[in-house]
């Protein structure tokens, strides 16, 4: 840059504000192009653009600092209030505010004390959120089918875990390879835990029943990936039970507090994951022997007790014999009572049948009644016809005595009007009597036994034409006539017959009456 010319009368050059700011910026960047600054972070603020603005201070001074978004993703630690760090970067100015500032390119903790202070503060904050609460820890499965391991594929840790699992109880192991230290270790471990949880049951890749996050021993800085907040939150939010096995027994990381179970070493994690197969077999055999012995003793005790109770009870067969005899007696009495009841009912039916009038008598009475009604109807009809004829004759006589072409009076006109009505009344009376006669004829037909014969029955008569209605009337050798619906008659002879029942003897089933002759 060319320096400005001095004003006349003065040996000092004049600068514009922008020129002076640019000169200062170039001077500072050339003088402090690469610096390492140790200080305490104050007022860190992450902008929406992704850049982080902060201050570095000590007891005597304060320097503004800025970390661009691309550099923030590469930092091993995150800027936090009060954290003492060593920052590597370059100095520059910001002319818009007339201030100088440090552009941060890397950041590391200033000593182990500062690192422990940061971890203690982070642990306190995460514990306040409930991530380390024992009530939320899940139970480790007794014998998982699939075990997911998150560790480096090239280290000795995975070989130790596989060797211990094969010695104790071989299981299906899924390895998710990750970096266990460095800047990308925390992100890869977080992605591995979340990836195992995203596997769906029953898919092509089996879902683990248990996750082991393992790493060998190392310094506090080497184990920092397992102290990162995103790793701790992934372990606490895992739906699959998780065992942390990071470092040696004396090493402690924040993932140990968030996991469901902490193992002192990766080998110990494999021992906690599965039982010893040989010990399980021995335990099962021992339990089998004890179960068989216990069952045998229980059966023997029950047998002895049953035998003791049986000696105090009577013989069941003797008890059953009395009940069997009583049952036979009741069955015999029931048969006799049933026979007597059937006989009494038969007698009662016979008595009631004797009180009933025979259909032939009812038919004869109906015929007599029909004949009487017919005679009465004929007599009444003849009387009505005679009376009407007499009235007609009288009226005709009166009409014949009247002079020809004489005007009709009121009475004669009334007689002329009544003549058609009389004819209609006479016709209606004859029709009513005919309808009643037809009804009586239908009633007579309904009383006729021929309707019964039309339904497939037959009438049996003796030589005198009397019907045989009971079996005791059919004696052996009796000549009978079988009458069918078409008035066809077939002669037959009763063969055998039915003896009269003996009331004192046991009732026997009636046998059918055999007849000789052709029925069809």
Short mmCIF file of C-alpha atoms in Angstrom, two decimals:
data_model
loop_
_atom_site.label_atom_id
_atom_site.label_comp_id
_atom_site.label_asym_id
_atom_site.label_seq_id
_atom_site.Cartn_x
_atom_site.Cartn_y
_atom_site.Cartn_z
CA UNK A 1 0.00 0.00 0.00
CA UNK A 2 1.35 3.43 -0.90
CA UNK A 3 1.58 5.81 2.02
CA UNK A 4 -0.38 9.06 1.60
CA UNK A 5 1.42 12.26 0.90
CA UNK A 6 1.88 14.65 3.85
CA UNK A 7 -0.06 17.86 3.86
CA UNK A 8 1.80 21.05 3.06
CA UNK A 9 3.37 22.48 6.20
CA UNK A 10 3.23 19.09 8.00
CA UNK A 11 5.45 16.03 7.90
CA UNK A 12 2.70 13.59 9.07
CA UNK A 13 0.80 11.69 6.38
CA UNK A 14 -3.03 11.58 6.49
CA UNK A 15 -4.93 8.22 6.49
CA UNK A 16 -8.56 7.52 5.95
CA UNK A 17 -10.24 5.35 8.55
CA UNK A 18 -10.47 2.44 6.12
CA UNK A 19 -6.81 2.76 5.12
CA UNK A 20 -5.66 2.80 8.71
CA UNK A 21 -7.89 -0.19 9.57
CA UNK A 22 -6.50 -2.21 6.68
CA UNK A 23 -2.91 -1.35 7.63
CA UNK A 24 -3.52 -2.46 11.17
CA UNK A 25 -5.20 -5.69 9.99
CA UNK A 26 -2.29 -6.57 7.73
CA UNK A 27 0.27 -5.75 10.37
CA UNK A 28 -1.37 -7.89 13.01
CA UNK A 29 -1.97 -10.84 10.66
CA UNK A 30 1.65 -10.75 9.51
CA UNK A 31 3.01 -10.50 13.04
CA UNK A 32 0.67 -13.06 14.66
CA UNK A 33 -0.15 -15.44 11.80
CA UNK A 34 0.11 -18.52 14.08
CA UNK A 35 -0.31 -18.32 17.90
CA UNK A 36 -1.14 -20.61 20.82
CA UNK A 37 -3.09 -18.89 23.55
CA UNK A 38 -3.98 -20.27 26.96
CA UNK A 39 -6.98 -18.85 28.73
CA UNK A 40 -10.42 -19.41 30.21
CA UNK A 41 -13.49 -19.45 27.96
CA UNK A 42 -16.04 -16.78 28.80
CA UNK A 43 -19.50 -16.10 27.35
CA UNK A 44 -19.48 -18.71 24.56
CA UNK A 45 -22.35 -18.09 22.14
CA UNK A 46 -23.24 -20.27 19.17
CA UNK A 47 -24.81 -18.24 16.35
CA UNK A 48 -27.66 -19.54 14.16
CA UNK A 49 -25.18 -19.60 11.27
CA UNK A 50 -23.13 -22.27 13.09
CA UNK A 51 -20.25 -19.96 14.09
CA UNK A 52 -19.25 -19.72 17.75
CA UNK A 53 -18.22 -16.44 19.37
CA UNK A 54 -16.41 -16.35 22.73
CA UNK A 55 -13.84 -14.58 24.86
CA UNK A 56 -10.49 -15.84 26.21
CA UNK A 57 -9.45 -14.19 29.44
CA UNK A 58 -6.99 -14.43 32.26
CA UNK A 59 -6.40 -12.27 35.29
CA UNK A 60 -5.21 -9.26 33.30
CA UNK A 61 -6.76 -9.21 29.79
CA UNK A 62 -9.57 -10.36 27.48
CA UNK A 63 -9.32 -11.34 23.79
CA UNK A 64 -12.30 -11.79 21.51
CA UNK A 65 -12.29 -15.12 19.65
CA UNK A 66 -14.38 -16.67 16.92
CA UNK A 67 -14.59 -20.28 15.67
CA UNK A 68 -16.08 -20.73 12.21
CA UNK A 69 -18.75 -23.39 11.54
CA UNK A 70 -16.43 -25.72 9.60
CA UNK A 71 -13.87 -25.67 12.43
CA UNK A 72 -16.54 -26.26 15.12
CA UNK A 73 -17.35 -29.70 13.64
CA UNK A 74 -13.67 -30.72 13.96
CA UNK A 75 -13.05 -29.64 17.57
CA UNK A 76 -12.32 -32.43 20.02
CA UNK A 77 -14.07 -30.55 22.81
CA UNK A 78 -16.98 -28.15 22.87
CA UNK A 79 -16.51 -24.61 24.21
CA UNK A 80 -18.07 -24.29 27.65
CA UNK A 81 -18.18 -21.48 30.21
CA UNK A 82 -15.17 -21.45 32.57
CA UNK A 83 -13.25 -24.12 30.67
CA UNK A 84 -9.48 -23.53 30.60
CA UNK A 85 -8.14 -24.35 27.15
CA UNK A 86 -5.18 -23.91 24.86
CA UNK A 87 -6.29 -22.43 21.54
CA UNK A 88 -4.32 -22.53 18.32
CA UNK A 89 -5.15 -20.00 15.61
CA UNK A 90 -4.28 -16.65 14.10
CA UNK A 91 -4.90 -13.03 15.05
CA UNK A 92 -6.86 -10.61 12.90
CA UNK A 93 -8.95 -7.47 13.27
CA UNK A 94 -12.58 -6.61 12.72
CA UNK A 95 -12.63 -3.06 11.37
CA UNK A 96 -16.38 -2.74 11.79
CA UNK A 97 -15.89 -2.61 15.58
CA UNK A 98 -12.29 -1.52 15.81
CA UNK A 99 -11.32 -4.69 17.67
CA UNK A 100 -8.80 -7.44 17.29
CA UNK A 101 -9.81 -11.08 17.62
CA UNK A 102 -8.44 -14.60 17.53
CA UNK A 103 -9.58 -16.99 14.80
CA UNK A 104 -9.70 -20.44 16.50
CA UNK A 105 -8.47 -23.41 14.43
CA UNK A 106 -8.03 -26.02 17.19
CA UNK A 107 -8.75 -26.30 20.89
CA UNK A 108 -7.50 -28.55 23.65
CA UNK A 109 -7.83 -28.64 27.37
CA UNK A 110 -5.17 -26.94 29.40
CA UNK A 111 -4.15 -29.83 31.67
CA UNK A 112 -5.92 -32.80 33.30
CA UNK A 113 -7.38 -30.69 36.07
CA UNK A 114 -9.40 -28.63 33.62
CA UNK A 115 -10.57 -31.79 31.88
CA UNK A 116 -11.76 -33.35 35.12
CA UNK A 117 -13.53 -30.14 36.03
CA UNK A 118 -15.34 -30.17 32.69
CA UNK A 119 -16.34 -33.84 33.11
CA UNK A 120 -17.59 -33.24 36.63
CA UNK A 121 -19.72 -30.32 35.46
CA UNK A 122 -21.10 -32.37 32.56
CA UNK A 123 -21.82 -35.31 34.82
CA UNK A 124 -23.72 -33.08 37.25
CA UNK A 125 -25.80 -31.56 34.44
CA UNK A 126 -26.70 -34.92 32.84
CA UNK A 127 -27.52 -36.44 36.22
CA UNK A 128 -29.93 -33.57 36.86
CA UNK A 129 -31.76 -34.57 33.67
CA UNK A 130 -32.26 -38.11 35.05
CA UNK A 131 -30.02 -39.91 32.56
CA UNK A 132 -28.18 -41.74 35.37
CA UNK A 133 -31.30 -42.66 37.38
CA UNK A 134 -31.09 -46.34 38.51
CA UNK A 135 -34.88 -46.69 38.13
CA UNK A 136 -34.63 -46.36 34.33
CA UNK A 137 -31.96 -49.04 33.90
CA UNK A 138 -33.08 -52.19 32.07
CA UNK A 139 -32.49 -55.79 33.10
CA UNK A 140 -29.78 -57.69 31.22
CA UNK A 141 -31.22 -60.81 29.50
CA UNK A 142 -30.11 -64.12 31.00
CA UNK A 143 -29.15 -65.74 27.68
CA UNK A 144 -29.29 -63.38 24.68
CA UNK A 145 -29.54 -64.94 21.23
CA UNK A 146 -27.80 -62.06 19.42
CA UNK A 147 -25.16 -59.74 20.93
CA UNK A 148 -24.20 -56.46 19.26
CA UNK A 149 -20.64 -55.23 19.90
CA UNK A 150 -19.58 -51.61 19.29
CA UNK A 151 -15.77 -51.43 19.14
CA UNK A 152 -12.79 -51.23 16.82
CA UNK A 153 -12.55 -54.19 14.42
CA UNK A 154 -8.73 -54.22 14.51
CA UNK A 155 -8.04 -54.15 18.25
CA UNK A 156 -7.64 -56.96 20.75
CA UNK A 157 -10.95 -56.11 22.42
CA UNK A 158 -13.17 -57.87 19.86
CA UNK A 159 -10.95 -60.98 19.92
CA UNK A 160 -11.09 -61.13 23.73
CA UNK A 161 -14.90 -60.82 23.67
CA UNK A 162 -15.36 -63.54 21.01
CA UNK A 163 -12.92 -65.86 22.76
CA UNK A 164 -14.70 -65.48 26.12
CA UNK A 165 -18.14 -65.99 24.54
CA UNK A 166 -16.98 -69.20 22.81
CA UNK A 167 -15.58 -70.52 26.09
CA UNK A 168 -18.73 -69.78 28.09
CA UNK A 169 -21.69 -70.03 25.71
CA UNK A 170 -21.31 -69.42 21.95
CA UNK A 171 -23.73 -66.78 20.68
CA UNK A 172 -24.43 -64.93 17.44
CA UNK A 173 -22.33 -61.71 17.51
CA UNK A 174 -22.89 -58.60 15.33
CA UNK A 175 -19.90 -56.21 15.15
CA UNK A 176 -20.44 -52.53 14.39
CA UNK A 177 -16.94 -51.19 13.61
CA UNK A 178 -16.16 -47.71 14.99
CA UNK A 179 -13.20 -45.54 15.87
CA UNK A 180 -12.68 -45.63 19.64
CA UNK A 181 -10.60 -42.42 19.90
CA UNK A 182 -10.12 -39.26 17.93
CA UNK A 183 -12.36 -36.56 16.65
CA UNK A 184 -14.88 -38.85 14.86
CA UNK A 185 -15.06 -41.52 17.58
CA UNK A 186 -17.99 -39.99 19.50
CA UNK A 187 -20.14 -39.58 16.39
CA UNK A 188 -19.47 -43.15 15.21
CA UNK A 189 -20.23 -44.68 18.62
CA UNK A 190 -23.47 -42.70 18.80
CA UNK A 191 -24.46 -43.82 15.30
CA UNK A 192 -23.67 -47.48 16.16
CA UNK A 193 -25.89 -47.49 19.28
CA UNK A 194 -28.74 -45.81 17.44
CA UNK A 195 -28.25 -48.08 14.41
CA UNK A 196 -28.61 -51.26 16.48
CA UNK A 197 -31.83 -49.86 17.98
CA UNK A 198 -33.23 -49.11 14.52
CA UNK A 199 -32.97 -52.75 13.39
CA UNK A 200 -36.49 -54.19 13.16
CA UNK A 201 -37.23 -57.62 14.68
CA UNK A 202 -37.68 -60.40 12.13
CA UNK A 203 -35.68 -58.65 9.40
CA UNK A 204 -32.79 -59.85 7.29
CA UNK A 205 -30.34 -58.67 9.97
CA UNK A 206 -31.28 -60.00 13.42
CA UNK A 207 -31.96 -57.41 16.12
CA UNK A 208 -29.53 -57.69 19.06
CA UNK A 209 -30.86 -58.65 22.47
CA UNK A 210 -27.84 -56.99 24.13
CA UNK A 211 -25.29 -54.29 23.17
CA UNK A 212 -21.69 -54.16 24.45
CA UNK A 213 -19.77 -50.89 24.00
CA UNK A 214 -16.11 -51.80 24.54
CA UNK A 215 -12.63 -50.25 24.37
CA UNK A 216 -9.24 -51.03 25.85
CA UNK A 217 -7.44 -48.92 28.42
CA UNK A 218 -5.89 -45.52 27.76
CA UNK A 219 -5.37 -42.04 29.08
CA UNK A 220 -8.14 -39.65 29.99
CA UNK A 221 -7.76 -37.90 26.67
CA UNK A 222 -7.96 -41.24 24.80
CA UNK A 223 -11.26 -42.08 26.50
CA UNK A 224 -12.82 -38.66 25.94
CA UNK A 225 -15.08 -39.96 23.12
CA UNK A 226 -17.05 -41.96 25.71
CA UNK A 227 -17.53 -38.83 27.84
CA UNK A 228 -19.20 -36.88 25.06
CA UNK A 229 -22.77 -35.82 25.64
CA UNK A 230 -24.16 -37.37 22.45
CA UNK A 231 -22.68 -40.78 23.36
CA UNK A 232 -24.11 -40.59 26.88
CA UNK A 233 -27.56 -39.65 25.59
CA UNK A 234 -27.52 -42.47 23.01
CA UNK A 235 -26.63 -45.02 25.70
CA UNK A 236 -29.35 -43.71 28.04
CA UNK A 237 -31.96 -43.74 25.27
CA UNK A 238 -31.18 -47.24 23.99
CA UNK A 239 -34.20 -49.55 24.06
CA UNK A 240 -31.83 -52.55 23.97
CA UNK A 241 -30.00 -53.31 27.27
CA UNK A 242 -26.44 -51.97 27.10
CA UNK A 243 -23.21 -52.97 28.89
CA UNK A 244 -20.34 -50.45 28.93
CA UNK A 245 -16.82 -51.91 29.01
CA UNK A 246 -14.52 -48.91 28.40
CA UNK A 247 -10.95 -48.97 29.67
CA UNK A 248 -9.62 -50.90 32.64
CA UNK A 249 -11.23 -51.36 36.02
CA UNK A 250 -9.90 -48.04 37.34
CA UNK A 251 -11.09 -46.06 34.30
CA UNK A 252 -14.48 -44.34 34.57
CA UNK A 253 -16.36 -42.59 31.78
CA UNK A 254 -19.77 -40.95 31.66
CA UNK A 255 -21.19 -43.78 29.51
CA UNK A 256 -20.67 -46.07 32.51
CA UNK A 257 -23.29 -44.09 34.46
CA UNK A 258 -25.80 -44.07 31.58
CA UNK A 259 -25.47 -47.77 30.65
CA UNK A 260 -27.63 -50.50 32.17
CA UNK A 261 -24.55 -52.36 33.50
CA UNK A 262 -20.86 -51.45 33.79
CA UNK A 263 -18.15 -54.04 33.22
CA UNK A 264 -14.59 -53.41 34.49
CA UNK A 265 -13.07 -54.82 31.27
CA UNK A 266 -14.30 -56.02 27.85
CA UNK A 267 -13.62 -59.62 28.89
CA UNK A 268 -15.73 -59.13 32.01
CA UNK A 269 -18.52 -57.75 29.81
CA UNK A 270 -18.56 -61.03 27.82
CA UNK A 271 -18.73 -62.96 31.11
CA UNK A 272 -21.66 -60.82 32.27
CA UNK A 273 -23.48 -61.24 28.95
CA UNK A 274 -23.80 -65.05 28.97
CA UNK A 275 -23.64 -67.80 31.60
CA UNK A 276 -21.27 -70.78 31.48
CA UNK A 277 -22.84 -73.52 29.39
CA UNK A 278 -21.21 -76.38 31.29
CA UNK A 279 -22.34 -74.93 34.60
CA UNK A 280 -25.88 -74.60 33.26
CA UNK A 281 -25.88 -78.23 32.13
CA UNK A 282 -24.59 -79.36 35.51
CA UNK A 283 -27.19 -77.22 37.25
CA UNK A 284 -29.96 -78.64 35.04
CA UNK A 285 -28.86 -82.22 35.73
CA UNK A 286 -28.71 -81.52 39.44
CA UNK A 287 -32.14 -79.89 39.35
CA UNK A 288 -33.45 -82.89 37.40
CA UNK A 289 -32.17 -85.33 40.01
CA UNK A 290 -33.59 -83.26 42.82
CA UNK A 291 -36.93 -82.90 41.03
CA UNK A 292 -37.19 -86.65 40.39
CA UNK A 293 -36.29 -87.42 43.99
CA UNK A 294 -38.79 -84.87 45.29
CA UNK A 295 -41.54 -86.19 43.00
CA UNK A 296 -40.80 -89.78 44.06
CA UNK A 297 -40.98 -88.83 47.74
CA UNK A 298 -44.21 -86.93 47.15
CA UNK A 299 -45.79 -89.88 45.32
CA UNK A 300 -44.67 -92.29 48.05
CA UNK A 301 -46.07 -90.01 50.76
CA UNK A 302 -49.39 -89.73 48.94
CA UNK A 303 -49.52 -93.51 48.42
CA UNK A 304 -48.94 -94.17 52.12
CA UNK A 305 -51.57 -91.63 53.05
CA UNK A 306 -54.12 -93.12 50.65
CA UNK A 307 -53.45 -96.61 51.97
CA UNK A 308 -53.88 -95.37 55.55
CA UNK A 309 -57.15 -93.68 54.69
CA UNK A 310 -58.30 -96.79 52.80
CA UNK A 311 -57.85 -98.94 55.90
CA UNK A 312 -60.26 -96.68 57.79
CA UNK A 313 -62.92 -96.90 55.09
CA UNK A 314 -65.29 -99.76 54.36
CA UNK A 315 -65.02 -102.07 51.38
CA UNK A 316 -66.47 -100.15 48.40
CA UNK A 317 -67.67 -103.39 46.81
CA UNK A 318 -69.78 -104.24 49.85
CA UNK A 319 -71.31 -100.77 49.74
CA UNK A 320 -72.05 -101.13 46.03
CA UNK A 321 -73.62 -104.58 46.45
CA UNK A 322 -76.35 -103.22 48.73
CA UNK A 323 -77.09 -100.38 46.35
CA UNK A 324 -77.11 -102.78 43.39
CA UNK A 325 -79.67 -105.02 45.14
CA UNK A 326 -81.81 -102.02 45.98
CA UNK A 327 -81.60 -100.92 42.34
CA UNK A 328 -82.76 -104.36 41.13
CA UNK A 329 -85.70 -104.24 43.55
CA UNK A 330 -86.70 -100.76 42.40
CA UNK A 331 -86.41 -101.82 38.74
CA UNK A 332 -88.67 -104.85 39.30
CA UNK A 333 -91.25 -102.76 41.17
CA UNK A 334 -91.09 -100.16 38.42
CA UNK A 335 -91.81 -102.79 35.75
CA UNK A 336 -94.80 -104.13 37.73
CA UNK A 337 -96.10 -100.62 38.38
CA UNK A 338 -95.74 -99.76 34.70
CA UNK A 339 -97.67 -102.90 33.68
CA UNK A 340 -100.42 -102.18 36.21
CA UNK A 341 -100.62 -98.57 35.02
CA UNK A 342 -100.94 -99.65 31.39
CA UNK A 343 -103.67 -102.14 32.37
CA UNK A 344 -105.59 -99.49 34.34
CA UNK A 345 -105.32 -97.06 31.47
CA UNK A 346 -106.53 -99.75 29.04
CA UNK A 347 -109.52 -100.50 31.23
CA UNK A 348 -110.34 -96.83 31.51
CA UNK A 349 -110.11 -96.41 27.76
CA UNK A 350 -112.44 -99.37 27.29
CA UNK A 351 -114.96 -97.87 29.71
CA UNK A 352 -114.85 -94.55 27.93
CA UNK A 353 -115.15 -96.29 24.58
CA UNK A 354 -118.26 -98.12 25.82
CA UNK A 355 -119.86 -94.83 26.72
CA UNK A 356 -119.29 -93.46 23.26
CA UNK A 357 -122.01 -93.92 20.66
CA UNK A 358 -121.18 -95.99 17.65
CA UNK A 359 -120.70 -94.03 14.40
CA UNK A 360 -123.37 -96.20 12.76
CA UNK A 361 -125.89 -95.05 15.40
CA UNK A 362 -124.83 -91.45 14.89
CA UNK A 363 -125.19 -91.90 11.15
CA UNK A 364 -128.62 -93.48 11.56
CA UNK A 365 -129.73 -90.65 13.83
CA UNK A 366 -128.36 -88.12 11.33
CA UNK A 367 -130.21 -89.89 8.49
CA UNK A 368 -133.44 -89.81 10.49
CA UNK A 369 -132.95 -86.15 11.30
CA UNK A 370 -132.14 -85.42 7.67
CA UNK A 371 -135.23 -87.33 6.50
CA UNK A 372 -137.39 -85.48 9.05
CA UNK A 373 -135.94 -82.15 7.95
CA UNK A 374 -136.47 -83.10 4.32
CA UNK A 375 -140.12 -84.01 4.97
CA UNK A 376 -140.66 -80.82 6.92
CA UNK A 377 -139.00 -78.87 4.15
CA UNK A 378 -141.14 -80.52 1.49
CA UNK A 379 -144.31 -79.97 3.55
CA UNK A 380 -143.43 -76.35 4.19
CA UNK A 381 -142.55 -75.84 0.56
CA UNK A 382 -145.83 -77.35 -0.61
CA UNK A 383 -147.78 -75.29 1.95
CA UNK A 384 -145.97 -72.10 0.89
CA UNK A 385 -146.58 -72.87 -2.76
CA UNK A 386 -150.28 -73.64 -2.08
CA UNK A 387 -150.68 -70.48 -0.03
CA UNK A 388 -148.98 -68.36 -2.66
CA UNK A 389 -151.05 -69.98 -5.43
CA UNK A 390 -154.26 -69.28 -3.48
CA UNK A 391 -153.26 -65.68 -2.99
CA UNK A 392 -152.43 -65.40 -6.67
CA UNK A 393 -155.77 -66.94 -7.58
CA UNK A 394 -157.66 -64.56 -5.33
CA UNK A 395 -155.81 -61.59 -6.71
CA UNK A 396 -156.34 -62.80 -10.27
CA UNK A 397 -160.07 -63.29 -9.52
CA UNK A 398 -160.39 -59.76 -8.26
CA UNK A 399 -158.55 -58.48 -11.24
CA UNK A 400 -160.78 -60.42 -13.66
CA UNK A 401 -163.95 -58.90 -12.11
CA UNK A 402 -162.79 -55.35 -12.74
CA UNK A 403 -164.09 -53.69 -15.95
CA UNK A 404 -161.68 -53.52 -18.82
CA UNK A 405 -159.55 -50.43 -19.34
CA UNK A 406 -160.39 -49.08 -15.86
CA UNK A 407 -157.73 -46.86 -14.36
CA UNK A 408 -155.78 -48.52 -11.60
CA UNK A 409 -156.30 -47.18 -8.12
CA UNK A 410 -153.67 -46.82 -5.44
CA UNK A 411 -154.33 -50.31 -4.04
CA UNK A 412 -154.19 -51.93 -7.41
CA UNK A 413 -150.92 -50.16 -8.22
CA UNK A 414 -149.53 -51.38 -4.89
CA UNK A 415 -150.59 -54.96 -5.75
CA UNK A 416 -148.88 -54.64 -9.11
CA UNK A 417 -145.67 -53.47 -7.34
CA UNK A 418 -145.83 -56.33 -4.82
CA UNK A 419 -146.12 -59.05 -7.45
CA UNK A 420 -142.44 -58.99 -8.57
CA UNK A 421 -141.27 -58.68 -4.97
CA UNK A 422 -143.37 -61.75 -4.04
CA UNK A 423 -141.77 -63.65 -6.88
CA UNK A 424 -138.27 -62.70 -5.69
CA UNK A 425 -139.10 -63.61 -2.07
CA UNK A 426 -140.43 -66.98 -3.16
CA UNK A 427 -137.28 -67.67 -5.22
CA UNK A 428 -135.05 -66.61 -2.33
CA UNK A 429 -136.89 -68.87 0.10
CA UNK A 430 -136.44 -71.83 -2.24
CA UNK A 431 -132.69 -70.99 -2.61
CA UNK A 432 -132.20 -70.78 1.19
CA UNK A 433 -133.87 -74.14 1.71
CA UNK A 434 -131.71 -75.67 -1.05
CA UNK A 435 -128.53 -74.28 0.57
CA UNK A 436 -129.56 -75.68 3.97
CA UNK A 437 -130.32 -79.03 2.36
CA UNK A 438 -126.84 -79.05 0.74
CA UNK A 439 -125.22 -78.19 4.11
CA UNK A 440 -127.05 -81.03 5.83
CA UNK A 441 -125.93 -83.34 3.04
CA UNK A 442 -122.28 -82.33 3.58
CA UNK A 443 -122.71 -82.87 7.35
CA UNK A 444 -124.09 -86.32 6.62
CA UNK A 445 -121.13 -87.08 4.40
CA UNK A 446 -118.70 -85.96 7.16
CA UNK A 447 -120.38 -88.37 9.59
CA UNK A 448 -120.04 -91.21 7.11
CA UNK A 449 -117.36 -93.80 7.83
CA UNK A 450 -116.47 -93.89 4.12
CA UNK A 451 -114.27 -90.83 4.56
CA UNK A 452 -112.22 -92.83 7.07
CA UNK A 453 -111.95 -95.70 4.61
CA UNK A 454 -110.70 -93.30 1.93
CA UNK A 455 -107.68 -92.50 4.13
CA UNK A 456 -106.47 -96.11 4.01
CA UNK A 457 -108.50 -97.78 6.79
CA UNK A 458 -110.74 -100.84 6.43
CA UNK A 459 -113.93 -101.92 8.25
CA UNK A 460 -114.24 -105.45 9.71
CA UNK A 461 -117.78 -106.83 10.14
CA UNK A 462 -119.10 -110.11 11.47
CA UNK A 463 -121.68 -112.27 9.69
CA UNK A 464 -124.52 -110.06 11.00
CA UNK A 465 -122.91 -106.92 9.60
CA UNK A 466 -121.88 -105.58 13.00
CA UNK A 467 -118.44 -103.94 13.14
CA UNK A 468 -115.68 -105.55 15.19
CA UNK A 469 -113.95 -102.79 17.19
CA UNK A 470 -112.02 -104.70 19.93
CA UNK A 471 -109.58 -107.58 19.86
CA UNK A 472 -111.57 -109.65 22.35
CA UNK A 473 -114.46 -109.77 19.82
CA UNK A 474 -112.27 -111.56 17.30
CA UNK A 475 -112.45 -115.18 18.46
CA UNK A 476 -110.68 -118.01 16.67
CA UNK A 477 -112.55 -119.24 13.62
CA UNK A 478 -114.83 -116.22 13.40
CA UNK A 479 -115.89 -115.44 9.83
CA UNK A 480 -115.55 -111.73 9.08
CA UNK A 481 -115.94 -109.43 6.10
CA UNK A 482 -113.39 -106.69 5.32
CA UNK A 483 -115.01 -103.65 3.69
CA UNK A 484 -112.80 -101.20 1.69
CA UNK A 485 -113.39 -97.62 0.54
CA UNK A 486 -114.59 -98.72 -2.90
CA UNK A 487 -117.30 -100.91 -1.25
CA UNK A 488 -115.33 -104.01 -2.18
CA UNK A 489 -115.81 -106.80 0.35
CA UNK A 490 -113.36 -109.61 1.09
CA UNK A 491 -114.27 -112.60 3.22
CA UNK A 492 -111.77 -113.70 5.89
CA UNK A 493 -111.50 -115.99 8.92
CA UNK A 494 -109.85 -115.07 12.23
CA UNK A 495 -106.91 -117.40 12.92
CA UNK A 496 -105.92 -117.80 16.59
CA UNK A 497 -107.57 -114.87 18.30
CA UNK A 498 -106.60 -113.01 21.47
CA UNK A 499 -107.24 -114.49 24.92
CA UNK A 500 -108.67 -112.28 27.63
CA UNK A 501 -105.91 -110.77 29.79
CA UNK A 502 -105.38 -112.14 33.28
CA UNK A 503 -105.25 -109.26 35.75
CA UNK A 504 -103.23 -111.28 38.27
CA UNK A 505 -100.61 -112.34 35.74
CA UNK A 506 -97.99 -110.05 34.22
CA UNK A 507 -99.37 -108.09 31.28
CA UNK A 508 -98.07 -109.26 27.96
CA UNK A 509 -97.80 -107.30 24.77
CA UNK A 510 -100.84 -107.85 22.45
CA UNK A 511 -100.13 -109.78 19.33
CA UNK A 512 -101.62 -108.91 15.93
CA UNK A 513 -104.73 -110.85 14.86
CA UNK A 514 -103.89 -113.07 11.90
CA UNK A 515 -106.68 -113.45 9.32
CA UNK A 516 -107.01 -115.64 6.29
CA UNK A 517 -108.06 -114.26 2.99
CA UNK A 518 -106.96 -111.75 0.40
CA UNK A 519 -106.89 -108.11 1.49
CA UNK A 520 -105.99 -106.60 -1.90
#
